[in-house]
Coordinates of C-alpha atoms in Angstrom, one line a residue:
M156 CA 48.6 57.9 -62.9
I157 CA 51.0 56.3 -64.9
R158 CA 48.8 55.9 -67.5
K159 CA 48.3 59.7 -66.6
S160 CA 51.1 61.3 -66.6
F161 CA 52.2 59.1 -69.9
F162 CA 49.2 61.1 -71.8
F163 CA 51.1 64.5 -70.0
M164 CA 54.2 63.5 -71.6
L165 CA 53.2 63.1 -74.8
L166 CA 50.7 66.3 -75.1
V167 CA 54.1 68.1 -73.9
A168 CA 55.9 66.6 -76.8
L169 CA 54.1 66.9 -79.0
G170 CA 53.3 70.0 -78.5
V171 CA 57.3 70.7 -78.7
L172 CA 57.3 69.2 -82.0
L173 CA 54.7 71.6 -83.3
Y174 CA 56.5 74.0 -82.0
L175 CA 60.1 73.4 -83.6
N176 CA 59.2 72.6 -86.6
P177 CA 55.8 73.4 -88.4
N178 CA 56.1 71.7 -91.4
F179 CA 55.1 68.7 -89.3
K180 CA 51.4 70.1 -88.4
T181 CA 50.4 68.5 -91.5
I182 CA 51.4 65.2 -90.9
S183 CA 50.5 65.4 -87.1
A184 CA 46.4 66.7 -88.8
G185 CA 46.6 64.2 -91.4
V186 CA 46.8 61.3 -88.5
A187 CA 44.3 63.0 -86.4
I188 CA 41.9 63.2 -89.4
L189 CA 42.4 59.7 -90.0
L190 CA 41.8 58.7 -86.8
F191 CA 38.6 60.8 -86.3
G192 CA 37.5 59.3 -89.3
M193 CA 38.3 55.6 -88.4
I194 CA 35.9 56.9 -85.1
M195 CA 33.5 57.5 -87.8
L196 CA 33.2 54.8 -89.5
E197 CA 33.0 52.6 -86.0
E198 CA 30.3 54.1 -84.7
G199 CA 28.4 54.5 -88.0
F200 CA 29.1 50.2 -88.5
K201 CA 27.6 50.2 -85.0
V202 CA 24.5 51.2 -85.8
F203 CA 24.4 47.6 -87.8
T204 CA 25.8 45.5 -85.3
K205 CA 22.4 44.8 -84.1
G206 CA 21.6 42.8 -87.2
P207 CA 23.4 41.2 -90.1
L208 CA 27.3 41.6 -88.4
Q209 CA 25.8 40.1 -84.6
N210 CA 24.7 37.5 -86.3
I211 CA 27.8 36.4 -88.4
L212 CA 30.0 36.4 -85.7
K213 CA 28.1 34.2 -83.5
N214 CA 26.7 32.1 -85.7
A215 CA 30.0 31.4 -87.7
T216 CA 31.6 30.4 -84.2
D217 CA 31.4 26.6 -84.3
K218 CA 33.9 25.8 -86.6
L219 CA 37.2 27.0 -86.3
Y220 CA 37.2 28.1 -90.0
K221 CA 34.1 29.2 -90.7
S222 CA 35.4 31.7 -87.6
I223 CA 38.5 33.0 -88.8
T224 CA 36.7 33.8 -91.9
A225 CA 33.9 35.7 -90.5
G226 CA 36.0 37.8 -88.3
A227 CA 38.8 38.2 -91.6
F228 CA 35.3 39.4 -94.0
V229 CA 33.5 41.4 -91.1
T230 CA 37.3 43.5 -90.1
A231 CA 37.9 43.9 -93.9
L232 CA 34.2 45.5 -94.4
I233 CA 33.9 47.8 -91.3
Q234 CA 37.9 48.9 -91.0
S235 CA 37.5 48.3 -87.4
S236 CA 39.3 44.9 -85.4
S237 CA 38.8 47.0 -81.8
L238 CA 34.9 46.9 -83.3
V239 CA 34.8 43.3 -84.4
S240 CA 37.2 42.7 -80.9
V241 CA 34.2 43.9 -78.0
I242 CA 31.7 42.4 -80.1
T243 CA 33.8 39.1 -79.5
I244 CA 34.0 39.6 -75.5
S245 CA 31.0 40.7 -74.8
F246 CA 29.5 37.4 -76.9
I247 CA 32.3 35.8 -75.0
S248 CA 30.4 36.7 -71.4
A249 CA 27.3 36.4 -72.4
G250 CA 28.0 32.7 -73.4
L251 CA 27.2 32.6 -76.7
I252 CA 30.3 31.4 -78.2
S253 CA 33.0 30.0 -77.2
L254 CA 36.4 30.7 -76.2
A255 CA 38.0 28.7 -79.4
G256 CA 35.5 30.1 -81.7
G257 CA 36.3 34.1 -79.9
L258 CA 40.1 33.2 -80.9
G259 CA 39.0 32.0 -84.8
L260 CA 37.7 35.3 -84.5
I261 CA 39.8 37.7 -83.8
F262 CA 42.8 35.6 -85.7
G263 CA 40.0 36.4 -88.3
A264 CA 40.7 40.0 -87.6
N265 CA 44.0 40.3 -87.8
I266 CA 43.8 38.9 -91.7
G267 CA 41.0 41.6 -91.7
T268 CA 43.0 44.2 -91.5
T269 CA 45.2 43.9 -93.6
A270 CA 43.0 45.2 -95.7
T271 CA 43.6 49.1 -94.5
A272 CA 47.0 48.7 -96.2
W273 CA 45.3 47.3 -99.5
L274 CA 42.7 50.6 -99.4
V275 CA 45.7 53.3 -98.8
A276 CA 48.2 51.3 -100.7
G277 CA 46.1 50.9 -104.6
F278 CA 43.7 53.6 -104.0
G279 CA 44.9 56.2 -101.4
L280 CA 48.0 56.9 -102.4
K281 CA 47.2 56.6 -106.3
I282 CA 44.7 59.5 -106.9
K283 CA 43.5 62.6 -105.4
I284 CA 42.3 61.2 -102.9
S285 CA 41.0 64.8 -101.8
A286 CA 38.7 65.0 -104.5
L287 CA 36.7 61.6 -103.7
A288 CA 36.6 62.6 -99.8
M289 CA 35.0 66.1 -100.1
P290 CA 31.7 65.0 -101.9
M291 CA 31.2 61.6 -99.1
L292 CA 31.9 64.0 -96.3
V293 CA 29.2 66.4 -97.8
F294 CA 27.0 63.3 -98.0
G295 CA 27.5 62.0 -95.3
I296 CA 27.0 64.8 -93.7
I297 CA 23.3 65.2 -95.0
F298 CA 22.9 61.8 -93.9
S299 CA 23.8 62.4 -90.4
F300 CA 21.1 64.9 -89.8
Q301 CA 17.8 62.3 -90.5
K302 CA 16.1 61.0 -87.8
K303 CA 16.1 57.6 -89.3
V304 CA 18.7 55.3 -87.2
A305 CA 20.3 53.8 -90.5
F306 CA 20.3 57.0 -92.2
K307 CA 22.8 58.6 -89.4
G308 CA 24.7 55.3 -89.4
I309 CA 25.0 54.9 -93.9
G310 CA 25.8 59.0 -92.9
N311 CA 28.8 58.9 -90.1
V312 CA 30.5 55.6 -92.4
L313 CA 29.9 58.4 -95.3
A314 CA 31.8 61.1 -93.0
G315 CA 33.8 58.1 -91.3
L316 CA 35.7 57.2 -94.9
G317 CA 35.3 60.9 -96.2
F318 CA 36.9 62.0 -93.5
F319 CA 39.5 59.0 -93.8
F320 CA 41.0 58.9 -97.6
L321 CA 40.8 63.8 -95.9
G322 CA 43.5 62.1 -93.7
I323 CA 45.8 60.0 -95.7
H324 CA 45.7 63.3 -98.4
F325 CA 46.9 65.5 -95.8
M326 CA 50.0 62.9 -94.6
K327 CA 50.9 62.5 -98.1
E328 CA 50.5 66.0 -98.2
G329 CA 53.1 66.7 -95.4
F330 CA 55.4 64.5 -96.2
D331 CA 55.9 65.1 -99.1
V332 CA 56.7 69.3 -97.2
F333 CA 58.4 67.7 -95.1
K334 CA 60.9 65.5 -97.4
D335 CA 62.1 69.7 -98.5
Y336 CA 63.5 70.4 -95.3
I337 CA 64.6 66.6 -93.6
D338 CA 65.0 63.0 -95.2
L339 CA 64.1 60.5 -92.7
S340 CA 65.5 57.8 -95.3
Q341 CA 69.4 59.0 -94.3
Y342 CA 68.4 57.5 -90.5
A343 CA 67.3 53.9 -92.1
V344 CA 69.8 51.3 -90.3
S345 CA 70.0 48.1 -92.7
G346 CA 70.4 43.9 -91.6
Y347 CA 68.5 42.7 -88.0
L348 CA 69.5 45.5 -86.4
G349 CA 66.9 47.9 -88.0
V350 CA 64.6 44.7 -87.6
L351 CA 65.0 45.6 -83.9
I352 CA 65.0 49.4 -84.1
Y353 CA 62.0 49.7 -86.3
T354 CA 59.7 47.2 -84.9
G355 CA 60.7 48.8 -82.2
L356 CA 59.5 52.1 -82.7
G357 CA 56.3 50.6 -84.9
I358 CA 55.1 49.0 -81.2
V359 CA 55.7 52.6 -79.9
I360 CA 53.8 54.5 -82.9
T361 CA 50.9 52.0 -82.2
T362 CA 50.4 52.5 -78.7
V363 CA 50.4 56.1 -78.7
L364 CA 47.6 56.2 -82.0
Q365 CA 45.8 53.3 -80.5
S366 CA 45.4 51.8 -83.4
S367 CA 47.5 49.5 -86.5
S368 CA 45.7 50.4 -89.0
A369 CA 46.1 54.0 -88.1
T370 CA 50.0 52.9 -88.3
L371 CA 49.9 51.3 -90.9
A372 CA 49.1 54.4 -93.5
L373 CA 51.3 56.3 -91.8
I374 CA 54.5 54.1 -92.6
L375 CA 52.6 53.5 -96.6
T376 CA 52.3 57.7 -97.1
A377 CA 56.0 57.8 -95.5
L378 CA 57.2 55.2 -97.5
A379 CA 55.5 56.5 -100.7
A380 CA 57.0 60.2 -99.7
G381 CA 60.2 58.2 -99.8
Q382 CA 61.0 59.4 -96.2
I383 CA 61.3 54.9 -95.0
E384 CA 63.5 52.3 -96.8
Y385 CA 61.7 49.9 -97.9
E386 CA 63.1 47.1 -95.4
N387 CA 62.4 49.0 -92.3
A388 CA 59.0 49.5 -93.1
L389 CA 58.6 46.1 -93.1
A390 CA 60.2 46.2 -89.8
L391 CA 57.4 49.5 -88.6
A392 CA 55.0 46.9 -90.0
I393 CA 55.5 43.8 -87.8
G394 CA 55.4 46.7 -85.0
A395 CA 52.4 47.7 -85.6
N396 CA 51.0 44.4 -85.7
I397 CA 52.6 43.9 -82.1
G398 CA 52.0 47.3 -80.7
T399 CA 47.9 46.7 -81.2
T400 CA 48.5 44.4 -79.1
I401 CA 49.3 46.5 -76.4
T402 CA 45.9 48.9 -76.5
A403 CA 43.8 45.2 -76.1
V404 CA 45.6 44.2 -73.0
L405 CA 45.2 48.0 -71.4
G406 CA 41.5 47.7 -72.4
A407 CA 41.4 44.2 -70.7
L408 CA 42.7 45.4 -67.9
G409 CA 39.4 46.4 -66.2
S410 CA 37.2 43.4 -67.7
N411 CA 35.9 40.3 -65.9
S412 CA 37.9 37.2 -67.2
A413 CA 36.6 36.5 -70.9
G414 CA 38.0 39.5 -71.9
K415 CA 41.3 39.1 -70.0
R416 CA 41.7 35.8 -71.5
L417 CA 41.0 36.7 -74.9
A418 CA 43.4 39.9 -74.8
A419 CA 46.6 37.2 -73.6
G420 CA 45.0 35.4 -77.1
H421 CA 45.8 38.1 -78.9
F422 CA 49.1 39.1 -77.5
V423 CA 50.3 35.1 -77.8
F424 CA 49.0 35.0 -81.5
N425 CA 50.4 38.9 -82.1
I426 CA 54.1 37.9 -80.5
I427 CA 54.4 34.6 -81.6
T428 CA 53.2 36.2 -85.9
G429 CA 56.1 39.2 -85.2
L430 CA 58.6 37.0 -83.3
V431 CA 58.7 35.0 -86.2
T432 CA 58.3 37.4 -89.3
M433 CA 61.2 39.6 -87.8
V434 CA 63.4 35.8 -87.7
F435 CA 62.5 34.5 -91.7
I436 CA 61.9 39.2 -92.5
F437 CA 64.2 38.6 -95.0
P438 CA 63.1 35.7 -97.2
L439 CA 59.9 36.9 -96.9
A440 CA 61.2 39.7 -98.1
R441 CA 62.8 37.6 -101.3
L442 CA 58.8 35.7 -101.3
V443 CA 57.0 39.2 -102.0
N444 CA 59.5 39.9 -104.2
N445 CA 58.7 36.5 -106.4
L446 CA 55.1 36.9 -105.6
S447 CA 55.2 40.8 -107.3
E448 CA 56.6 39.3 -110.1
I449 CA 53.5 36.8 -110.7
L450 CA 51.1 39.7 -109.9
Q451 CA 52.2 42.1 -111.6
I452 CA 53.5 44.6 -109.5
A453 CA 56.6 46.8 -110.2
A454 CA 60.0 45.8 -108.8
T455 CA 59.4 49.9 -107.3
N456 CA 56.2 50.2 -105.9
Y457 CA 56.9 49.8 -102.9
T458 CA 53.5 50.0 -101.4
L459 CA 51.6 48.0 -102.4
K460 CA 54.7 45.5 -101.9
L461 CA 54.1 46.4 -97.9
A462 CA 50.3 45.4 -98.5
L463 CA 51.2 42.0 -99.8
F464 CA 54.0 41.1 -96.7
H465 CA 51.4 42.5 -94.0
T466 CA 48.9 40.5 -95.9
I467 CA 51.4 37.3 -96.1
F468 CA 52.6 37.3 -92.1
N469 CA 49.5 38.1 -90.6
V470 CA 48.3 34.9 -92.9
L471 CA 51.4 32.8 -92.2
G472 CA 50.5 33.3 -88.4
V473 CA 46.9 32.4 -88.2
V474 CA 48.6 29.2 -90.1
L475 CA 51.3 28.5 -87.4
M476 CA 48.5 28.6 -84.8
I477 CA 45.5 26.7 -85.8
P478 CA 47.1 23.5 -84.7
F479 CA 47.7 25.0 -80.7
I480 CA 44.4 26.5 -80.7
K481 CA 42.3 24.1 -78.6
A482 CA 45.8 23.5 -76.3
L483 CA 45.7 27.9 -76.8
E484 CA 42.2 28.0 -75.1
R485 CA 43.3 25.2 -71.9
L486 CA 45.6 27.7 -70.8
L487 CA 43.4 30.6 -70.6
L488 CA 41.0 29.0 -69.1
R489 CA 43.9 27.9 -66.8
F490 CA 45.6 30.5 -66.1
F491 CA 42.2 33.0 -66.5
K492 CA 40.0 31.3 -63.7
E493 CA 37.1 32.7 -61.9
K494 CA 37.6 34.4 -59.0
D495 CA 35.8 31.8 -55.9
K496 CA 33.7 33.9 -53.8
D497 CA 31.4 33.2 -50.6
I498 CA 28.5 35.0 -52.1
H499 CA 27.0 33.7 -54.7
E500 CA 28.0 36.4 -57.5
P501 CA 26.8 36.4 -61.4
K502 CA 27.9 34.3 -63.1
Y503 CA 27.5 35.5 -67.0
L504 CA 26.5 39.3 -66.2
N505 CA 29.1 42.1 -66.8
E506 CA 29.8 45.3 -68.3
A507 CA 30.7 43.8 -71.9
V508 CA 27.3 42.0 -72.4
L509 CA 25.2 45.5 -72.4
K510 CA 27.8 46.5 -75.8
F511 CA 24.7 44.7 -77.5
P512 CA 21.5 43.7 -77.1
S513 CA 21.2 40.0 -77.9
A514 CA 24.1 39.3 -75.7
V515 CA 22.6 41.2 -72.4
I516 CA 19.3 38.7 -73.4
S517 CA 21.1 35.8 -73.7
A518 CA 23.4 36.9 -70.2
L519 CA 20.1 38.1 -68.5
L520 CA 18.5 34.3 -69.4
K521 CA 21.4 32.1 -68.5
E522 CA 22.3 34.2 -65.2
S523 CA 18.4 33.5 -64.7
H524 CA 18.9 29.8 -65.8
Y525 CA 21.7 29.5 -63.5
L526 CA 20.2 31.2 -60.6
F527 CA 16.2 28.8 -60.5
K528 CA 18.6 25.3 -60.9
K529 CA 21.6 25.9 -59.0
S530 CA 19.7 28.3 -55.8
V531 CA 15.9 28.5 -56.6
F532 CA 16.1 25.5 -57.1
E533 CA 17.6 23.5 -54.2
I534 CA 16.1 25.8 -51.7
V535 CA 12.3 24.7 -52.5
S536 CA 13.4 20.9 -52.8
H537 CA 15.4 21.7 -49.2
S538 CA 12.6 23.4 -47.5
L539 CA 10.1 20.5 -47.7
N540 CA 13.2 18.8 -46.4
I541 CA 13.6 16.7 -49.5
H542 CA 17.2 16.0 -50.6
K543 CA 18.2 17.8 -54.4
R544 CA 18.8 14.6 -55.9
D545 CA 15.5 12.7 -55.1
V546 CA 13.2 14.9 -56.7
K547 CA 15.7 14.4 -59.9
S548 CA 15.4 10.6 -59.6
D549 CA 13.0 8.7 -60.7
E550 CA 11.7 7.0 -57.2
K551 CA 8.4 7.3 -56.9
L552 CA 7.0 10.0 -54.8
K553 CA 5.5 8.3 -52.3
A554 CA 8.1 6.2 -51.3
I555 CA 10.0 9.7 -51.0
I556 CA 7.9 11.4 -48.8
K557 CA 7.7 8.3 -46.7
K558 CA 11.5 8.3 -46.2
S559 CA 12.4 12.2 -46.1
T560 CA 11.3 12.7 -42.4
D561 CA 15.2 13.8 -41.3
D562 CA 14.7 17.7 -40.2
F563 CA 17.7 19.6 -42.4
N564 CA 17.4 22.7 -40.6
T565 CA 17.0 24.8 -43.0
N566 CA 17.9 28.5 -42.5
V567 CA 15.4 29.8 -46.3
E568 CA 16.4 33.2 -44.4
D569 CA 19.6 32.8 -44.8
L570 CA 20.1 30.8 -48.5
Y571 CA 18.6 33.5 -50.0
Y572 CA 21.2 36.6 -49.3
S573 CA 24.0 33.9 -49.5
K574 CA 22.8 32.8 -52.8
V575 CA 19.8 34.7 -54.4
K576 CA 19.6 38.1 -53.8
T577 CA 22.9 39.5 -54.5
I578 CA 22.5 37.8 -58.1
Y579 CA 18.8 38.4 -58.4
G580 CA 20.1 42.4 -57.9
E581 CA 22.0 42.4 -60.7
I582 CA 19.9 40.6 -62.8
I583 CA 17.4 43.7 -62.2
R584 CA 20.1 45.9 -62.3
Y585 CA 21.4 44.8 -65.8
S586 CA 18.0 44.4 -67.3
S587 CA 17.1 48.2 -66.3
I588 CA 19.8 49.0 -68.1
A589 CA 19.5 47.3 -71.1
Q590 CA 16.0 49.0 -71.2
S591 CA 17.3 52.5 -70.2
T592 CA 20.7 52.8 -72.7
L593 CA 20.0 50.0 -75.6
S594 CA 17.9 50.3 -78.6
L595 CA 16.1 47.4 -78.3
N596 CA 12.6 46.3 -80.1
S597 CA 9.5 45.5 -79.0
K598 CA 10.3 41.2 -78.9
Q599 CA 13.6 43.0 -77.0
I600 CA 12.1 44.8 -74.7
K601 CA 9.3 42.6 -73.9
T602 CA 11.9 39.0 -73.8
I603 CA 13.5 41.7 -70.7
T604 CA 10.7 42.8 -68.5
S605 CA 9.7 38.5 -68.8
I606 CA 13.5 37.6 -67.0
K607 CA 12.3 40.8 -64.8
I608 CA 9.3 39.3 -64.0
A609 CA 10.5 35.7 -63.3
N610 CA 13.0 36.4 -61.0
R611 CA 10.5 38.3 -59.1
K612 CA 8.7 35.6 -58.9
M613 CA 11.6 33.3 -58.1
V614 CA 12.0 36.1 -54.9
E615 CA 8.3 35.7 -54.2
I616 CA 8.3 32.0 -54.3
I617 CA 11.6 31.5 -51.6
K618 CA 9.7 33.7 -48.8
D619 CA 6.8 31.4 -50.0
A620 CA 8.9 28.4 -49.3
R621 CA 9.8 30.0 -45.9
E622 CA 6.7 30.4 -44.4
L623 CA 6.3 26.3 -45.5
N624 CA 9.6 25.1 -44.1
K625 CA 8.6 26.6 -40.6
N626 CA 5.7 24.2 -40.2
I627 CA 7.2 21.5 -42.4
T628 CA 9.5 20.9 -39.6
L629 CA 7.3 21.5 -36.5
V630 CA 4.8 19.3 -38.5
L631 CA 8.1 16.3 -38.2
N632 CA 8.6 16.8 -34.9
S633 CA 4.8 15.7 -34.4
D634 CA 3.4 13.7 -32.8
N635 CA -0.3 13.9 -34.3
E636 CA 0.2 11.5 -38.0
Y637 CA -3.2 12.7 -39.3
L638 CA -1.2 16.5 -39.1
K639 CA 2.0 15.2 -40.5
K640 CA -0.3 13.1 -43.7
E641 CA -1.7 16.3 -44.8
Y642 CA 1.5 18.2 -44.6
D643 CA 3.3 14.8 -47.0
S644 CA 0.4 15.9 -49.7
Y645 CA 2.1 19.1 -49.7
R646 CA 5.7 18.0 -50.0
K647 CA 4.1 15.9 -53.0
K648 CA 2.5 18.5 -54.7
A649 CA 5.9 20.1 -54.9
T650 CA 8.3 18.3 -55.5
K651 CA 6.0 16.8 -58.1
V652 CA 6.0 19.7 -59.7
L653 CA 9.4 20.2 -59.7
R654 CA 10.9 17.0 -60.7
A655 CA 8.3 17.9 -64.2
I656 CA 10.0 21.4 -63.9
H657 CA 13.5 19.7 -63.7
L658 CA 12.3 17.0 -66.2
F659 CA 10.6 19.8 -68.7
R660 CA 14.3 21.8 -69.2
T661 CA 16.5 18.4 -69.0
E662 CA 14.6 16.3 -71.3
D663 CA 14.7 15.8 -75.6
D664 CA 10.6 16.1 -75.0
S665 CA 10.0 19.4 -73.6
E666 CA 6.3 20.0 -75.2
K667 CA 5.7 16.6 -73.0
Y668 CA 6.5 17.7 -69.9
A669 CA 5.0 21.1 -71.0
L670 CA 1.6 20.1 -71.0
K671 CA 1.8 18.4 -67.8
L672 CA 2.9 21.5 -66.2
K673 CA -0.1 23.6 -67.8
A674 CA -2.7 20.6 -66.2
L675 CA -0.6 20.8 -62.8
K676 CA -1.2 24.6 -63.1
S677 CA -4.5 24.7 -64.0
E678 CA -5.2 22.2 -60.7
A679 CA -3.3 24.6 -58.4
K680 CA -5.4 27.8 -59.7
A681 CA -8.7 25.8 -58.9
N682 CA -7.1 24.9 -55.5
I683 CA -6.6 28.3 -54.6
R684 CA -9.9 28.9 -54.7
Q685 CA -11.1 25.7 -53.5
T686 CA -11.7 24.8 -50.1
N687 CA -9.6 22.0 -48.5
T688 CA -12.3 19.1 -47.2
S689 CA -10.4 16.7 -45.8
I690 CA -9.1 19.8 -43.9
D691 CA -12.6 19.9 -42.7
K692 CA -13.8 16.8 -41.8
L693 CA -10.5 16.7 -39.3
I694 CA -11.8 19.8 -38.0
R695 CA -14.9 17.5 -37.4
K696 CA -13.3 14.9 -36.0
N697 CA -11.0 16.6 -33.8
L698 CA -8.5 15.1 -34.6
I699 CA -6.4 18.5 -35.1
T700 CA -7.1 21.6 -33.2
A701 CA -8.0 25.2 -34.1
E702 CA -4.4 26.6 -34.3
M703 CA -3.3 23.2 -36.9
A704 CA -6.5 23.7 -38.8
S705 CA -5.4 27.5 -39.6
S706 CA -2.2 26.3 -40.7
L707 CA -3.1 23.8 -42.9
F708 CA -5.3 26.0 -44.7
N709 CA -2.6 28.9 -44.9
D710 CA 0.1 26.6 -46.1
Y711 CA -2.3 25.1 -48.4
T712 CA -3.5 28.2 -50.1
N713 CA 0.6 28.8 -50.0
V714 CA 1.7 25.3 -51.4
N715 CA -0.5 26.3 -54.5
D716 CA 0.7 29.7 -55.0
M717 CA 4.1 27.9 -54.7
I718 CA 3.3 25.5 -57.3
K719 CA 1.4 27.6 -59.5
K720 CA 4.7 30.6 -59.3
L721 CA 7.1 28.1 -60.0
I722 CA 5.1 26.8 -63.5
D723 CA 5.0 30.1 -64.2
V724 CA 9.2 31.0 -64.0
A725 CA 9.1 27.5 -65.8
E726 CA 7.7 28.6 -68.5
L727 CA 8.8 32.5 -68.4
L728 CA 12.4 31.1 -69.0
Y729 CA 12.5 27.4 -70.0
G730 CA 9.3 28.0 -72.5
K731 CA 9.4 30.9 -75.6
Y732 CA 12.2 32.8 -74.7
D733 CA 15.0 30.3 -74.2
S734 CA 14.6 29.5 -77.8
L735 CA 16.7 32.7 -78.5
L736 CA 19.3 30.9 -76.7
D737 CA 22.0 29.3 -79.2
E738 CA 23.9 25.5 -79.2
N739 CA 26.3 26.0 -75.8
G740 CA 23.3 27.4 -73.9
K741 CA 21.2 24.6 -73.8
K742 CA 19.1 24.2 -70.9

């Protein structure tokens, strides 16, 4: 409601300004065209985030210096820190990168945004930029009409750059006309009072425009036209940096904990950087003057000096925060905790991962691993009346079966509803959304299909375990030792497979256990087709009743079918597709 009211008030204020001062129209149109250009640039680069850009960001987070460098490089290249933020949130949510790595990317993105200031100050304001913008727009539109996705992306990038430069042209023209009527420089305020006022103004402008790059372009064009004083322009640039965190915080309000942590880290970084720069603004301005002499920047070339100042204070912020990044990570993890829920809910799946194919596939794999490890494995173990810790131990299977005579009173149905159903439903839902909305290649489609099959088999396993558990519970209370012996052999078989799966997904020599599982799977397949001779023998000797024999035959098929499905799931989730996960998501 507050945001809607603010938006309405903004529209009214803009309408009044345009009515009272028609010259303001050119500047406003320039800002609008520039923002539209930035949107097109972002859309254009999104086409290429499926490959190299994603890989750069994902693989450059094992070391802090690499993540900062990657964040700076990619942001400078695509001219969009917001797109880098979206990719980073998506990767953190999917568990592809750590929070510290994500913070490094965001810190680097802040340095990367300084490229906009250099682009505008060193290029956009020095030549007749409209002459370059027009061909870009023409070729951009031609490319955007092509069927090939890559060409459309190139078209959007070219058109975005064209609109970006055209926006700068209109803003420059607007300020040139505007100064004939109103001289805004007469409202200049010197000293720390001016720093406070113009920093606040920079925050407001950036919050309204939702882009610090657009604010910087506006500041630079106004400075070039002599509409603002250099000292006040420095404060406006600080405000633009702080203002961009307001956008990030507002955007993270509806996101998951990963998004909130990253937005909070961004907020802390920019606030600390802004406050330090405000305190030392005048010494930093003198440093800019000294560096300008070395770099042969003219003393009156205030636009380039502002770009240099913007770069210095962003780099300074990163240098100040690097020693505290681990402490900041711990603070954010402690402050933004995952909410405890009675019913198990997805740990890795959220809206953020649906932005990019690699993120959603990683999240689906990790969620499926989590479901199998924390729920299905436990449910099957308990349905056999065997503790999970015994399955994972080195104890002889015969000894485990012999000592496991207590009835666990396992209600498989309740466990399914409390631990499996919600997560299973979300895995299927996210898989379907990804397949219908994302541009996936054949390998990615096959991977998601395999994940869906694995999860469907997990549900079937639980149903098999439920039926088996009913009879195991009855047999534990039976006096018929022959019947107990047969069911113990079923329990031993299933436990043997569970242990092999556990070793397959945890041991380094997974190939050894993969071969063992393959042999067990072949054995289970053969058993399903063959008659159990031991049951036939018990029937002939009248050692079991017809009803007992019926249960044994049914559960013989049931347990072999369950074993086959368990191995299928292990092969699908921990076999060839598991290699898609990075080091942060080891088995």
